[in-house]
Amino acid sequence: MSYKPYKNPYVANRFTKMQGVIDMKPVKFTTAITLLLAIGVLVAAQDPGPGKTYQPEIILDPEINRLLEEKDWAQAVESLIRVNDDRGPIRSVENKIIYCYHQMAIAAFNKRAYREAITQAGYALDYNDRVGSLYMLQGFAYFRLTEYENAEYFLSKALDLNPGSGKEAHTMLGEIYYRSDKMDLARKH
């Protein structure tokens, strides 16, 4: 499958704010996008999924709370995983694990460590595979790596799970479809 190396005029004209993404210039997650992704993680993490039961809630060790407050995501996630493994699945602990991996994925993406961002988002999806914002993050990272088939899959999955998840996913899908000469799909997005 061949891709055109220039930008999609349909998408570029409709969403001029996304020009940096289309031109492949460095783009950091804005506060609004980060908040949207975090809200998606927390909302989707409320449902345990089929066949999964949770243990009663617990009060976390103050040390874990300190790590979370200091945004030491790597140390916090290690401690949270230990608690979750020792006591069985606990909803609030799993939500915090997902949140920590999500924050590490955003940090990696902003440092242009796109493979690391994909990996961290994947770890979070191991706990809950119905979090559309994590698929969107993976799709963004694959798009930046110019792995358009993977980007298409993850962005489509994000939109399937959360249809109103944002213009950015539609913009990138439009660009991917344009580059692969799928004009009908490009115009749709």
Coordinates of N, CA and C in Angstrom, one line a residue:
M1 N 0.8 -1.2 0.0 CA 0.0 0.0 0.0 C 0.9 1.2 0.0
S2 N 0.7 2.2 -0.9 CA 1.5 3.3 -1.0 C 0.7 4.5 -0.4
Y3 N 1.5 5.4 0.2 CA 0.9 6.6 0.8 C 1.5 7.8 0.1
K4 N 0.6 8.8 0.0 CA 1.1 10.1 -0.6 C 1.8 10.9 0.5
P5 N 2.9 11.5 0.2 CA 3.7 12.2 1.2 C 3.2 13.6 1.5
Y6 N 2.1 14.1 0.9 CA 1.7 15.4 1.2 C 0.4 15.4 1.9
K7 N 0.1 16.6 2.4 CA -1.1 16.7 3.3 C -2.4 16.6 2.5
N8 N -3.4 16.2 3.2 CA -4.8 16.1 2.7 C -5.5 17.5 2.6
P9 N -5.8 18.0 1.5 CA -6.4 19.3 1.4 C -7.8 19.4 2.1
Y10 N -8.5 18.2 2.1 CA -9.8 18.2 2.7 C -9.7 18.4 4.2
V11 N -8.7 17.7 4.8 CA -8.6 17.8 6.3 C -7.9 19.1 6.6
A12 N -6.9 19.5 5.9 CA -6.1 20.7 6.3 C -7.0 21.9 6.2
N13 N -7.9 22.0 5.3 CA -8.8 23.1 5.2 C -9.8 23.1 6.3
R14 N -10.3 22.0 6.7 CA -11.4 21.9 7.7 C -10.8 22.1 9.1
F15 N -9.6 21.7 9.4 CA -9.1 21.8 10.8 C -7.8 22.4 10.8
T16 N -7.7 23.7 10.6 CA -6.4 24.4 10.5 C -5.7 24.3 11.8
K17 N -6.3 24.1 12.9 CA -5.7 24.0 14.2 C -4.8 22.8 14.3
M18 N -5.2 21.8 13.5 CA -4.4 20.5 13.5 C -3.3 20.5 12.5
Q19 N -2.9 21.6 11.9 CA -1.9 21.7 10.9 C -0.6 21.1 11.3
G20 N -0.2 21.3 12.6 CA 1.0 20.7 13.1 C 1.0 19.2 13.1
V21 N -0.1 18.6 13.3 CA -0.2 17.1 13.3 C -0.1 16.7 11.8
I22 N -0.8 17.3 10.9 CA -0.8 16.9 9.5 C 0.6 17.1 8.9
D23 N 1.3 18.2 9.3 CA 2.6 18.4 8.7 C 3.7 17.6 9.4
M24 N 3.3 16.8 10.4 CA 4.3 16.0 11.2 C 5.3 16.9 12.0
K25 N 4.9 18.1 12.4 CA 5.7 18.9 13.3 C 5.5 18.4 14.7
P26 N 6.5 18.7 15.6 CA 6.3 18.2 17.0 C 5.0 18.8 17.6
V27 N 4.2 18.0 18.2 CA 3.0 18.5 18.8 C 2.9 17.8 20.2
K28 N 2.7 18.7 21.2 CA 2.6 18.2 22.6 C 1.1 18.1 22.9
F29 N 0.7 17.2 23.7 CA -0.7 17.1 24.2 C -1.0 18.3 24.9
T30 N -2.0 19.0 24.6 CA -2.5 20.2 25.3 C -3.2 19.7 26.6
T31 N -3.4 20.7 27.4 CA -4.1 20.4 28.7 C -5.5 19.8 28.4
A32 N -6.2 20.3 27.4 CA -7.5 19.8 27.1 C -7.5 18.4 26.6
I33 N -6.5 18.1 25.7 CA -6.4 16.7 25.2 C -6.1 15.7 26.4
T34 N -5.1 16.2 27.2 CA -4.7 15.3 28.3 C -5.9 15.1 29.3
L35 N -6.6 16.1 29.5 CA -7.8 16.0 30.4 C -8.8 15.0 29.8
L36 N -9.1 15.2 28.5 CA -10.0 14.3 27.8 C -9.6 12.9 27.9
L37 N -8.3 12.6 27.6 CA -7.7 11.3 27.7 C -7.9 10.7 29.1
A38 N -7.6 11.5 30.1 CA -7.6 11.1 31.5 C -9.1 10.8 31.9
I39 N -10.0 11.6 31.5 CA -11.4 11.4 31.9 C -11.9 10.1 31.2
G40 N -11.5 9.9 30.0 CA -11.8 8.6 29.3 C -11.3 7.4 30.0
V41 N -10.1 7.5 30.5 CA -9.5 6.4 31.3 C -10.4 6.1 32.6
L42 N -10.7 7.2 33.3 CA -11.4 7.0 34.6 C -12.8 6.5 34.4
V43 N -13.5 7.0 33.4 CA -14.9 6.6 33.1 C -14.9 5.2 32.7
A44 N -14.1 4.8 31.8 CA -14.1 3.4 31.2 C -13.6 2.4 32.3
A45 N -12.8 2.9 33.2 CA -12.3 1.9 34.2 C -13.3 1.6 35.3
Q46 N -14.5 2.2 35.3 CA -15.5 1.9 36.3 C -16.1 0.5 36.2
D47 N -16.2 0.0 34.9 CA -16.9 -1.3 34.7 C -15.8 -2.4 34.7
P48 N -16.0 -3.4 35.6 CA -15.0 -4.5 35.7 C -14.9 -5.4 34.5
G49 N -15.9 -5.5 33.6 CA -15.8 -6.3 32.5 C -16.4 -7.7 32.8
P50 N -16.6 -8.5 31.8 CA -17.3 -9.8 31.9 C -16.5 -10.7 32.8
G51 N -17.2 -11.4 33.7 CA -16.6 -12.4 34.5 C -15.6 -12.0 35.5
K52 N -15.5 -10.7 35.8 CA -14.5 -10.2 36.8 C -15.2 -9.6 38.0
T53 N -14.7 -10.1 39.1 CA -15.3 -9.5 40.4 C -14.1 -8.9 41.2
Y54 N -14.5 -7.8 41.9 CA -13.5 -7.1 42.7 C -13.6 -7.4 44.1
Q55 N -12.5 -7.2 44.8 CA -12.4 -7.3 46.3 C -12.9 -6.0 46.8
P56 N -13.3 -6.0 48.1 CA -13.7 -4.7 48.7 C -12.6 -3.7 48.7
E57 N -13.0 -2.4 48.7 CA -12.0 -1.3 48.6 C -11.1 -1.3 49.8
I58 N -9.9 -0.8 49.7 CA -9.0 -0.7 50.8 C -8.5 0.7 50.9
I59 N -7.9 1.1 52.0 CA -7.2 2.3 52.2 C -5.7 2.1 51.8
L60 N -5.2 2.9 50.9 CA -3.9 2.8 50.4 C -2.9 3.2 51.4
D61 N -1.7 2.6 51.4 CA -0.5 3.0 52.2 C -0.2 4.5 51.9
P62 N 0.1 5.3 52.9 CA 0.4 6.7 52.7 C 1.6 6.9 51.8
E63 N 2.5 6.0 51.7 CA 3.6 6.1 50.8 C 3.2 6.1 49.4
I64 N 2.2 5.2 49.0 CA 1.6 5.2 47.7 C 1.0 6.5 47.3
N65 N 0.2 7.0 48.3 CA -0.4 8.3 48.1 C 0.6 9.4 47.9
R66 N 1.7 9.4 48.6 CA 2.8 10.4 48.4 C 3.3 10.3 47.0
L67 N 3.6 9.1 46.5 CA 4.1 8.9 45.2 C 3.2 9.4 44.1
L68 N 1.9 9.2 44.3 CA 0.9 9.7 43.4 C 0.9 11.2 43.4
E69 N 0.9 11.8 44.6 CA 0.9 13.3 44.7 C 2.2 13.9 44.0
E70 N 3.3 13.2 44.2 CA 4.6 13.7 43.6 C 4.7 13.3 42.1
K71 N 3.7 12.6 41.6 CA 3.7 12.2 40.2 C 4.9 11.4 39.8
D72 N 5.3 10.5 40.8 CA 6.3 9.5 40.5 C 5.6 8.3 40.0
W73 N 5.2 8.3 38.7 CA 4.3 7.3 38.2 C 4.9 5.9 38.2
A74 N 6.2 5.8 37.9 CA 6.8 4.5 37.8 C 6.8 3.8 39.2
Q75 N 7.2 4.5 40.2 CA 7.3 3.9 41.5 C 5.9 3.6 42.0
A76 N 4.9 4.5 41.7 CA 3.6 4.4 42.2 C 2.9 3.1 41.6
V77 N 3.2 2.9 40.3 CA 2.6 1.8 39.6 C 3.1 0.5 40.1
E78 N 4.4 0.4 40.4 CA 5.0 -0.8 41.0 C 4.4 -1.1 42.3
S79 N 4.2 -0.1 43.2 CA 3.6 -0.3 44.5 C 2.1 -0.7 44.4
L80 N 1.4 -0.1 43.4 CA 0.0 -0.4 43.2 C -0.2 -1.8 42.7
I81 N 0.7 -2.3 41.8 CA 0.6 -3.6 41.2 C 0.8 -4.6 42.4
R82 N 1.8 -4.4 43.3 CA 2.0 -5.3 44.4 C 0.8 -5.4 45.3
V83 N 0.1 -4.3 45.6 CA -1.1 -4.3 46.4 C -2.2 -5.1 45.7
N84 N -2.3 -4.8 44.4 CA -3.4 -5.5 43.6 C -3.1 -7.0 43.5
D85 N -1.9 -7.4 43.4 CA -1.6 -8.8 43.3 C -1.7 -9.5 44.6
D86 N -1.3 -8.8 45.7 CA -1.4 -9.4 47.1 C -2.9 -9.6 47.5
R87 N -3.7 -8.6 47.2 CA -5.1 -8.6 47.8 C -6.2 -9.0 46.8
G88 N -5.8 -9.3 45.6 CA -6.8 -9.6 44.6 C -7.2 -8.3 43.9
P89 N -8.0 -8.5 42.8 CA -8.3 -7.2 42.0 C -9.2 -6.3 42.8
I90 N -8.7 -5.0 42.9 CA -9.4 -4.0 43.7 C -9.6 -2.9 42.7
R91 N -10.9 -2.5 42.5 CA -11.2 -1.5 41.4 C -10.5 -0.2 41.5
S92 N -10.4 0.4 42.7 CA -9.8 1.7 42.9 C -8.3 1.6 42.6
V93 N -7.7 0.4 43.0 CA -6.2 0.2 42.7 C -6.0 0.1 41.2
E94 N -6.8 -0.7 40.6 CA -6.7 -0.9 39.1 C -6.9 0.4 38.4
N95 N -7.8 1.2 38.8 CA -8.0 2.5 38.2 C -6.7 3.4 38.3
K96 N -6.1 3.3 39.5 CA -4.9 4.1 39.7 C -3.7 3.6 38.9
I97 N -3.7 2.2 38.7 CA -2.6 1.6 37.9 C -2.8 2.1 36.4
I98 N -4.0 2.1 35.9 CA -4.3 2.5 34.6 C -3.9 4.0 34.4
Y99 N -4.3 4.8 35.4 CA -4.0 6.2 35.4 C -2.5 6.5 35.3
C100 N -1.7 5.7 36.1 CA -0.3 5.9 36.1 C 0.4 5.5 34.8
Y101 N -0.1 4.4 34.2 CA 0.5 4.0 32.9 C 0.1 5.1 31.9
H102 N -1.1 5.6 32.0 CA -1.6 6.6 31.1 C -0.7 7.8 31.1
Q103 N -0.4 8.3 32.3 CA 0.5 9.4 32.5 C 1.9 9.2 32.0
M104 N 2.4 8.0 32.2 CA 3.7 7.6 31.6 C 3.7 7.6 30.1
A105 N 2.6 7.2 29.5 CA 2.4 7.1 28.1 C 2.4 8.6 27.5
I106 N 1.7 9.5 28.2 CA 1.6 10.9 27.7 C 3.0 11.5 27.8
A107 N 3.7 11.2 28.9 CA 5.1 11.8 29.1 C 6.0 11.3 28.0
A108 N 5.9 10.0 27.7 CA 6.8 9.4 26.6 C 6.4 10.0 25.3
F109 N 5.2 10.2 25.0 CA 4.7 10.8 23.7 C 5.3 12.2 23.6
N110 N 5.2 13.0 24.7 CA 5.7 14.4 24.6 C 7.2 14.4 24.5
K111 N 7.9 13.4 24.8 CA 9.3 13.3 24.7 C 9.7 12.7 23.3
R112 N 8.7 12.4 22.5 CA 8.8 11.8 21.2 C 9.3 10.4 21.3
A113 N 9.1 9.7 22.4 CA 9.5 8.3 22.6 C 8.2 7.5 22.3
Y114 N 7.8 7.5 21.0 CA 6.5 7.0 20.6 C 6.4 5.5 20.9
R115 N 7.4 4.7 20.7 CA 7.3 3.3 21.1 C 7.1 3.1 22.5
E116 N 7.7 3.8 23.4 CA 7.5 3.8 24.8 C 6.1 4.1 25.2
A117 N 5.5 5.2 24.5 CA 4.1 5.6 24.7 C 3.2 4.4 24.4
I118 N 3.5 3.8 23.3 CA 2.6 2.6 22.8 C 2.7 1.5 23.9
T119 N 3.9 1.3 24.4 CA 4.0 0.2 25.4 C 3.3 0.5 26.7
Q120 N 3.5 1.7 27.2 CA 2.8 2.1 28.4 C 1.3 2.1 28.3
A121 N 0.8 2.6 27.2 CA -0.7 2.5 26.9 C -1.1 1.1 26.9
G122 N -0.3 0.2 26.3 CA -0.7 -1.2 26.2 C -0.7 -1.9 27.6
Y123 N 0.2 -1.5 28.5 CA 0.1 -2.0 29.8 C -1.2 -1.6 30.5
A124 N -1.6 -0.3 30.3 CA -2.9 0.1 30.9 C -4.0 -0.7 30.3
L125 N -4.0 -1.0 29.0 CA -5.1 -1.7 28.4 C -5.1 -3.2 28.8
D126 N -4.0 -3.7 29.4 CA -4.1 -5.0 30.0 C -5.0 -5.1 31.2
Y127 N -5.2 -3.9 31.8 CA -6.2 -3.9 33.0 C -7.6 -3.6 32.5
N128 N -7.8 -2.8 31.5 CA -9.1 -2.5 31.0 C -9.0 -2.2 29.5
D129 N -9.5 -3.1 28.6 CA -9.3 -3.0 27.2 C -10.4 -2.2 26.5
R130 N -11.2 -1.5 27.3 CA -12.3 -0.7 26.8 C -12.1 0.8 27.0
V131 N -10.9 1.2 27.1 CA -10.6 2.6 27.3 C -10.2 3.2 26.0
G132 N -11.1 3.9 25.4 CA -10.9 4.5 24.0 C -9.7 5.5 24.0
S133 N -9.5 6.2 25.0 CA -8.5 7.3 25.0 C -7.1 6.6 24.9
L134 N -6.9 5.4 25.4 CA -5.6 4.8 25.3 C -5.4 4.3 23.9
Y135 N -6.4 3.8 23.3 CA -6.3 3.4 21.9 C -6.0 4.6 21.0
M136 N -6.6 5.8 21.4 CA -6.3 7.0 20.6 C -4.8 7.4 20.8
L137 N -4.3 7.3 22.0 CA -2.9 7.7 22.2 C -2.0 6.8 21.4
Q138 N -2.3 5.5 21.4 CA -1.5 4.5 20.6 C -1.6 4.9 19.1
G139 N -2.8 5.2 18.6 CA -3.0 5.6 17.2 C -2.2 6.9 16.9
F140 N -2.2 7.9 17.8 CA -1.4 9.1 17.6 C 0.1 8.7 17.5
A141 N 0.6 7.8 18.4 CA 2.0 7.4 18.3 C 2.3 6.7 17.0
Y142 N 1.5 5.8 16.6 CA 1.8 5.1 15.4 C 1.7 6.0 14.2
F143 N 0.8 7.0 14.2 CA 0.8 8.0 13.2 C 2.1 8.8 13.1
R144 N 2.7 9.2 14.2 CA 3.9 9.9 14.3 C 5.1 9.0 13.8
L145 N 4.9 7.7 14.0 CA 6.0 6.8 13.5 C 5.8 6.4 12.0
T146 N 4.8 7.0 11.4 CA 4.3 6.7 10.0 C 4.0 5.3 9.8
E147 N 3.5 4.6 10.8 CA 3.0 3.3 10.7 C 1.4 3.4 10.5
Y148 N 1.0 3.8 9.3 CA -0.4 4.2 9.1 C -1.4 3.1 9.3
E149 N -1.0 1.8 9.0 CA -2.0 0.7 9.1 C -2.3 0.5 10.6
N150 N -1.2 0.5 11.4 CA -1.4 0.4 12.9 C -2.2 1.6 13.4
A151 N -1.9 2.8 13.0 CA -2.6 4.0 13.4 C -4.0 3.9 13.0
E152 N -4.3 3.5 11.8 CA -5.7 3.3 11.4 C -6.5 2.4 12.3
Y153 N -5.9 1.3 12.7 CA -6.5 0.3 13.5 C -6.9 0.9 14.9
F154 N -5.9 1.5 15.5 CA -6.0 2.0 16.9 C -7.0 3.2 16.9
L155 N -6.9 4.1 16.0 CA -7.8 5.3 15.9 C -9.2 4.8 15.7
S156 N -9.4 3.9 14.8 CA -10.7 3.3 14.5 C -11.3 2.7 15.8
K157 N -10.5 1.9 16.5 CA -10.9 1.3 17.7 C -11.3 2.3 18.8
A158 N -10.5 3.4 18.9 CA -10.8 4.5 19.8 C -12.2 5.1 19.5
L159 N -12.4 5.3 18.2 CA -13.7 5.9 17.8 C -14.9 5.0 18.0
D160 N -14.6 3.7 17.8 CA -15.7 2.7 18.1 C -16.1 2.7 19.5
L161 N -15.1 2.8 20.4 CA -15.3 2.7 21.9 C -15.9 4.0 22.4
N162 N -15.5 5.1 21.8 CA -15.9 6.5 22.2 C -16.1 7.3 21.0
P163 N -17.3 7.3 20.4 CA -17.5 8.0 19.1 C -17.3 9.5 19.1
G164 N -17.5 10.1 20.3 CA -17.2 11.5 20.4 C -15.9 11.9 20.9
S165 N -14.9 11.0 20.6 CA -13.6 11.2 21.3 C -12.7 12.3 20.7
G166 N -13.1 12.9 19.6 CA -12.3 14.1 19.3 C -12.0 14.3 17.8
K167 N -11.8 15.5 17.4 CA -11.5 15.8 16.0 C -10.2 15.3 15.6
E168 N -9.2 15.2 16.5 CA -7.9 14.8 16.2 C -7.9 13.4 15.6
A169 N -8.6 12.5 16.2 CA -8.7 11.1 15.6 C -9.3 11.1 14.2
H170 N -10.3 11.9 14.0 CA -10.9 12.0 12.7 C -9.9 12.6 11.7
T171 N -9.2 13.6 12.2 CA -8.3 14.3 11.3 C -7.2 13.3 10.8
M172 N -6.6 12.6 11.8 CA -5.6 11.6 11.4 C -6.1 10.5 10.5
L173 N -7.3 10.0 10.8 CA -7.9 9.0 10.0 C -8.1 9.5 8.6
G174 N -8.5 10.8 8.5 CA -8.7 11.4 7.2 C -7.4 11.5 6.4
E175 N -6.4 11.8 7.1 CA -5.0 11.9 6.5 C -4.6 10.5 6.0
I176 N -4.8 9.5 6.9 CA -4.3 8.2 6.5 C -5.1 7.7 5.3
Y177 N -6.4 7.9 5.3 CA -7.2 7.4 4.1 C -6.8 8.2 2.9
Y178 N -6.5 9.5 3.0 CA -6.1 10.3 1.8 C -4.8 9.7 1.3
R179 N -3.9 9.4 2.1 CA -2.6 8.9 1.7 C -2.7 7.6 1.0
S180 N -3.7 6.8 1.4 CA -3.9 5.5 0.8 C -4.9 5.5 -0.3
D181 N -5.2 6.7 -0.8 CA -6.2 6.8 -1.9 C -7.6 6.3 -1.7
K182 N -8.0 6.4 -0.4 CA -9.4 6.0 -0.1 C -10.2 7.3 0.2
M183 N -10.5 8.0 -1.0 CA -11.0 9.3 -0.9 C -12.4 9.4 -0.2
D184 N -13.2 8.4 -0.4 CA -14.5 8.4 0.2 C -14.4 8.4 1.7
L185 N -13.5 7.5 2.2 CA -13.3 7.5 3.7 C -12.6 8.8 4.2
A186 N -11.7 9.3 3.4 CA -11.0 10.6 3.8 C -12.0 11.7 3.9
R187 N -13.0 11.8 3.0 CA -14.0 12.9 3.1 C -14.9 12.7 4.3
K188 N -15.1 11.4 4.6 CA -16.0 11.1 5.8 C -15.4 11.6 7.1
H189 N -14.1 11.6 7.2 CA -13.4 12.0 8.4 C -13.0 13.4 8.3

